[in-house]
Amino acid sequence: MSIAAGSTSPAEGWDTECDVLVVGSGGGGCTGAYTAAALGLDTLLIEKTPLFGGTTAYSGASLWLPGNQAQQRSGLDDSAQRALTYLRATVGERTRASLQESYVHHSAGLIAFLEENPRLRFRYEAFPDYYDAPGRFDRGRSVVPEEIDAEELGDLLEVLRPSWAADRLGADVPRTRLWGGQALIGRFLLALRETSRVRLSHSTALDRLVLENGRVVGVQALRDGRPLRIRARGGVILAAGGFEGSDALRRTYQAPRDSRWTMGPMGANTGDALRAGLAAGAGTDLLGESWWCPSVKLDDSTAAFTLGARSGIFVNARGRRFANESLPYDRMGRALLAQEADGVPLPCYWIYDGTTDGVPPGFVSANPTDAQPYLDSGVWKKADTLAGLAEKIGVPADELTATVERFNTFAEAGVDEDFHRGEDPYDRFFATGEGPNPNLVPLEKGPFHAVPLVLGDLGTKGGLTTDDQARVTTPDGEVVPGLYAAGNTMASVSGLVYPGPGVPIGSAMVFAYVAAKDIAQRQED
Ligand SMILES: Cc1cc2nc3c(=O)[nH]c(=O)nc-3n(C[C@H](O)[C@H](O)[C@H](O)COP(=O)(O)OP(=O)(O)OC[C@H]3O[C@@H](n4cnc5c(N)ncnc54)[C@H](O)[C@@H]3O)c2cc1C
């Protein structure tokens, strides 16, 4: 897993060389490296940390790749045209139509290309699109990697970044059957090792790009603190994630946020590729944007993404509901942002009753299954009455009590007159309640709980501007020759929205694939 000598002696002034250098080993980087190698290019992938997989390894690896053959095997009648209608309806004009087209039109080809390798297998899995817009599939259109036995990975398992709960919380998560991001990166590591044309080098960080006559011809990396000059004859694909791990860059480009509330691997994605791209003259866009999510505060230093609230309500610092609690997570994140914009300070609170033994009743509330440590630490609160709870969290007791009473009347009638919770197929996908509206579960039984909700993220999504082939562009729209970007290093095709499950990794994979193909084509020419 370290740099082997290059296939040929490096040119003078370089320590090693390759056709394609890929920076980062998440969904974008692995796809770029695999594509380049499968197309016959001598490929080198460098990864800053000792583990491969990045945030992608933590993820569910839903992939929004419309019209692909894995969907077809399940009988889903999707098409690039239908998906494009949906993308246009949700993203609108905020990103170029041609970029959106490039994403959608290469999706099916990507899956067909990957599935030529038996290691890389995908299947459809229901998970509704996030907006009620033309072209939507109510049950969703995403595919996921097929699960894989951990033992098939052999020694590669040691360099695969573990799941979020294991890596970030130190939880004892059995590693027997890998699914989601673990399966995706695990399968890629196997496929990459089996091609003879890829070298994988962990603990090797991009430091800066090397340019000659305006063209990116390689990089200077740091390995064990020592500089390493890598020549890339065909191109460099930056797929090094966003800048969610950098408080400094967050302060520069976003409202102040605590980088520890991101869900990305700690210390990994600190915007190195963004900085390197800027120094090479690249343009940027969407730097204020992230893949937002509400996160339950675990202690003073971390918070965990929550998704699919099955019961309870979210209230703001005034003790009032402010949104449909069953909204997709990025939309709920934006509702939290709107609270701030309206002058209502965060955190908000997830208020739920005593039916879940104190555990937040979400489909995913990334990981706590035991509430006691958080209650003991005083970050989460509980009280026998709503008034007592209100006092503990500092919201007006009469407001909180009135909010819950009003919500309970909605639950009885089955209609949320304020925020229409339970009316959208996405809401109902996670619902397990009974009664006329399974998303509206009355809060009746004490003790009542309050868990602070902060604005977390799955990574930032603003970055380097590109053309439709993922070639990095300058602020004037000129191509920076030899330089490509994908994933959260690239200004996202999805603009100001998160259209559906799997857009982050799906688009990362597509643009890395497109980049590698472009390099291969230019090499051939
Ligand atoms: C719990 C969770 C669930 C999610 N579920 C989904 C889902 O189902 N579907 C979906 O589409 N998205 C999902 N996401 C979001 C998604 O995981 C990320 O947006 C996506 O993985 C980003 O991919 P990437 O390739 O851009 O970056 P990453 O996967 O983060 O990879 C970037 C890599 O670059 C490396 N790197 C950074 N700097 C350097 C450097 N200087 N030199 C070399 N390497 C460097 C990092 O160490 C990292 O390994 C989820 C996120 C979380 C946290």
mmCIF file of N, CA, C and O in Angstrom, residues 84 87-88 91-92 94-107 285-286 464-471 473 485 490-495 507 510-511 514:
data_model
loop_
_atom_site.group_PDB
_atom_site.id
_atom_site.type_symbol
_atom_site.label_atom_id
_atom_site.label_comp_id
_atom_site.label_asym_id
_atom_site.label_seq_id
_atom_site.Cartn_x
_atom_site.Cartn_y
_atom_site.Cartn_z
ATOM 1 N N LEU A 84 -33.636 13.934 -15.471
ATOM 2 C CA LEU A 84 -33.242 15.303 -15.801
ATOM 3 C C LEU A 84 -34.388 16.277 -15.518
ATOM 4 O O LEU A 84 -34.162 17.386 -15.010
ATOM 5 N N LEU A 87 -34.199 16.784 -11.862
ATOM 6 C CA LEU A 87 -33.037 17.597 -11.472
ATOM 7 C C LEU A 87 -33.268 19.065 -11.824
ATOM 8 O O LEU A 87 -32.989 19.965 -11.031
ATOM 9 N N ARG A 88 -33.799 19.298 -13.014
ATOM 10 C CA ARG A 88 -34.068 20.679 -13.435
ATOM 11 C C ARG A 88 -35.090 21.326 -12.498
ATOM 12 O O ARG A 88 -34.978 22.494 -12.137
ATOM 13 N N VAL A 91 -33.083 21.655 -8.858
ATOM 14 C CA VAL A 91 -31.860 22.478 -8.820
ATOM 15 C C VAL A 91 -32.073 23.797 -9.556
ATOM 16 O O VAL A 91 -31.535 24.835 -9.174
ATOM 17 N N GLY A 92 -32.892 23.750 -10.579
ATOM 18 C CA GLY A 92 -33.189 24.952 -11.351
ATOM 19 C C GLY A 92 -31.970 25.484 -12.077
ATOM 20 O O GLY A 92 -31.130 24.734 -12.574
ATOM 21 N N ARG A 94 -29.529 27.168 -10.801
ATOM 22 C CA ARG A 94 -28.374 27.502 -9.961
ATOM 23 C C ARG A 94 -27.083 26.851 -10.450
ATOM 24 O O ARG A 94 -25.998 27.329 -10.181
ATOM 25 N N THR A 95 -27.214 25.733 -11.183
ATOM 26 C CA THR A 95 -26.020 25.194 -11.851
ATOM 27 C C THR A 95 -26.329 25.038 -13.338
ATOM 28 O O THR A 95 -27.500 24.986 -13.735
ATOM 29 N N ARG A 96 -25.281 24.952 -14.136
ATOM 30 C CA ARG A 96 -25.478 24.928 -15.594
ATOM 31 C C ARG A 96 -26.293 23.717 -16.032
ATOM 32 O O ARG A 96 -26.074 22.600 -15.552
ATOM 33 N N ALA A 97 -27.195 23.936 -16.961
ATOM 34 C CA ALA A 97 -27.995 22.826 -17.495
ATOM 35 C C ALA A 97 -27.082 21.755 -18.068
ATOM 36 O O ALA A 97 -27.331 20.550 -17.900
ATOM 37 N N SER A 98 -25.996 22.158 -18.718
ATOM 38 C CA SER A 98 -25.121 21.167 -19.358
ATOM 39 C C SER A 98 -24.389 20.311 -18.312
ATOM 40 O O SER A 98 -24.084 19.147 -18.560
ATOM 41 N N LEU A 99 -24.139 20.887 -17.148
ATOM 42 C CA LEU A 99 -23.502 20.104 -16.074
ATOM 43 C C LEU A 99 -24.503 19.066 -15.539
ATOM 44 O O LEU A 99 -24.156 17.902 -15.299
ATOM 45 N N GLN A 100 -25.738 19.507 -15.356
ATOM 46 C CA GLN A 100 -26.785 18.576 -14.908
ATOM 47 C C GLN A 100 -26.961 17.452 -15.934
ATOM 48 O O GLN A 100 -27.093 16.273 -15.584
ATOM 49 N N GLU A 101 -26.943 17.831 -17.200
ATOM 50 C CA GLU A 101 -27.091 16.811 -18.262
ATOM 51 C C GLU A 101 -25.924 15.830 -18.229
ATOM 52 O O GLU A 101 -26.098 14.620 -18.398
ATOM 53 N N SER A 102 -24.733 16.354 -18.037
ATOM 54 C CA SER A 102 -23.559 15.489 -18.006
ATOM 55 C C SER A 102 -23.706 14.449 -16.892
ATOM 56 O O SER A 102 -23.426 13.258 -17.081
ATOM 57 N N TYR A 103 -24.156 14.901 -15.721
ATOM 58 C CA TYR A 103 -24.356 13.988 -14.584
ATOM 59 C C TYR A 103 -25.340 12.882 -14.970
ATOM 60 O O TYR A 103 -25.035 11.683 -14.878
ATOM 61 N N VAL A 104 -26.495 13.293 -15.424
ATOM 62 C CA VAL A 104 -27.552 12.313 -15.677
ATOM 63 C C VAL A 104 -27.194 11.399 -16.855
ATOM 64 O O VAL A 104 -27.383 10.173 -16.790
ATOM 65 N N HIS A 105 -26.628 11.974 -17.896
ATOM 66 C CA HIS A 105 -26.381 11.158 -19.097
ATOM 67 C C HIS A 105 -25.234 10.162 -18.927
ATOM 68 O O HIS A 105 -25.170 9.178 -19.662
ATOM 69 N N HIS A 106 -24.357 10.377 -17.953
ATOM 70 C CA HIS A 106 -23.267 9.421 -17.741
ATOM 71 C C HIS A 106 -23.567 8.395 -16.646
ATOM 72 O O HIS A 106 -22.758 7.491 -16.414
ATOM 73 N N SER A 107 -24.710 8.556 -15.978
ATOM 74 C CA SER A 107 -24.991 7.689 -14.822
ATOM 75 C C SER A 107 -25.121 6.223 -15.217
ATOM 76 O O SER A 107 -24.512 5.333 -14.607
ATOM 77 N N ASP A 285 -17.270 28.007 -6.464
ATOM 78 C CA ASP A 285 -18.696 28.327 -6.346
ATOM 79 C C ASP A 285 -19.280 27.559 -5.162
ATOM 80 O O ASP A 285 -18.712 26.544 -4.733
ATOM 81 N N LEU A 286 -20.380 28.049 -4.654
ATOM 82 C CA LEU A 286 -21.200 27.367 -3.637
ATOM 83 C C LEU A 286 -20.465 27.126 -2.312
ATOM 84 O O LEU A 286 -20.806 26.192 -1.574
ATOM 85 N N LEU A 464 -14.311 23.750 -6.372
ATOM 86 C CA LEU A 464 -13.726 24.251 -7.615
ATOM 87 C C LEU A 464 -14.744 24.160 -8.748
ATOM 88 O O LEU A 464 -15.455 23.149 -8.882
ATOM 89 N N THR A 465 -14.790 25.176 -9.577
ATOM 90 C CA THR A 465 -15.701 25.131 -10.729
ATOM 91 C C THR A 465 -15.096 24.226 -11.803
ATOM 92 O O THR A 465 -13.865 24.135 -11.958
ATOM 93 N N THR A 466 -15.988 23.570 -12.533
ATOM 94 C CA THR A 466 -15.536 22.668 -13.601
ATOM 95 C C THR A 466 -16.410 22.860 -14.838
ATOM 96 O O THR A 466 -17.505 23.417 -14.758
ATOM 97 N N ASP A 467 -15.924 22.304 -15.944
ATOM 98 C CA ASP A 467 -16.796 22.195 -17.112
ATOM 99 C C ASP A 467 -17.504 20.836 -17.054
ATOM 100 O O ASP A 467 -17.413 20.124 -16.042
ATOM 101 N N ASP A 468 -18.175 20.464 -18.113
ATOM 102 C CA ASP A 468 -19.002 19.250 -18.057
ATOM 103 C C ASP A 468 -18.176 17.974 -18.056
ATOM 104 O O ASP A 468 -18.694 16.884 -17.809
ATOM 105 N N GLN A 469 -16.872 18.085 -18.383
ATOM 106 C CA GLN A 469 -15.964 16.924 -18.339
ATOM 107 C C GLN A 469 -15.186 16.890 -17.024
ATOM 108 O O GLN A 469 -14.169 16.200 -16.931
ATOM 109 N N ALA A 470 -15.630 17.685 -16.039
ATOM 110 C CA ALA A 470 -14.969 17.761 -14.729
ATOM 111 C C ALA A 470 -13.602 18.433 -14.802
ATOM 112 O O ALA A 470 -12.798 18.320 -13.870
ATOM 113 N N ARG A 471 -13.327 19.136 -15.912
ATOM 114 C CA ARG A 471 -12.059 19.881 -15.998
ATOM 115 C C ARG A 471 -12.205 21.169 -15.188
ATOM 116 O O ARG A 471 -13.194 21.905 -15.352
ATOM 117 N N THR A 473 -12.026 24.883 -13.986
ATOM 118 C CA THR A 473 -12.020 26.128 -14.761
ATOM 119 C C THR A 473 -11.619 27.311 -13.888
ATOM 120 O O THR A 473 -11.746 27.276 -12.660
ATOM 121 N N ALA A 485 -11.711 17.892 -11.107
ATOM 122 C CA ALA A 485 -12.213 17.815 -9.725
ATOM 123 C C ALA A 485 -13.511 17.034 -9.705
ATOM 124 O O ALA A 485 -14.294 17.066 -10.660
ATOM 125 N N MET A 490 -15.386 19.512 -5.805
ATOM 126 C CA MET A 490 -15.966 20.206 -6.972
ATOM 127 C C MET A 490 -17.214 20.965 -6.522
ATOM 128 O O MET A 490 -17.956 20.496 -5.659
ATOM 129 N N ALA A 491 -17.454 22.141 -7.085
ATOM 130 C CA ALA A 491 -18.713 22.853 -6.814
ATOM 131 C C ALA A 491 -19.853 21.970 -7.307
ATOM 132 O O ALA A 491 -19.919 21.619 -8.486
ATOM 133 N N SER A 492 -20.742 21.591 -6.393
ATOM 134 C CA SER A 492 -21.709 20.527 -6.700
ATOM 135 C C SER A 492 -22.671 20.893 -7.828
ATOM 136 O O SER A 492 -23.157 22.027 -7.915
ATOM 137 N N VAL A 493 -22.976 19.882 -8.628
ATOM 138 C CA VAL A 493 -23.975 20.018 -9.685
ATOM 139 C C VAL A 493 -25.346 20.316 -9.093
ATOM 140 O O VAL A 493 -26.220 20.849 -9.776
ATOM 141 N N SER A 494 -25.531 20.003 -7.811
ATOM 142 C CA SER A 494 -26.876 20.115 -7.231
ATOM 143 C C SER A 494 -27.160 21.471 -6.603
ATOM 144 O O SER A 494 -28.232 21.649 -5.999
ATOM 145 N N GLY A 495 -26.237 22.420 -6.726
ATOM 146 C CA GLY A 495 -26.521 23.791 -6.311
ATOM 147 C C GLY A 495 -26.949 23.928 -4.869
ATOM 148 O O GLY A 495 -26.244 23.494 -3.965
ATOM 149 N N SER A 507 -22.918 11.715 -7.803
ATOM 150 C CA SER A 507 -22.304 12.731 -8.669
ATOM 151 C C SER A 507 -20.780 12.697 -8.546
ATOM 152 O O SER A 507 -20.063 12.925 -9.528
ATOM 153 N N VAL A 510 -19.731 9.931 -10.872
ATOM 154 C CA VAL A 510 -19.901 10.257 -12.291
ATOM 155 C C VAL A 510 -18.801 11.203 -12.759
ATOM 156 O O VAL A 510 -18.167 10.977 -13.805
ATOM 157 N N PHE A 511 -18.547 12.265 -12.005
ATOM 158 C CA PHE A 511 -17.584 13.247 -12.522
ATOM 159 C C PHE A 511 -16.146 12.719 -12.450
ATOM 160 O O PHE A 511 -15.313 13.086 -13.288
ATOM 161 N N VAL A 514 -16.034 10.565 -15.587
ATOM 162 C CA VAL A 514 -15.945 11.423 -16.771
ATOM 163 C C VAL A 514 -14.530 11.997 -16.899
ATOM 164 O O VAL A 514 -13.966 12.059 -17.996
#
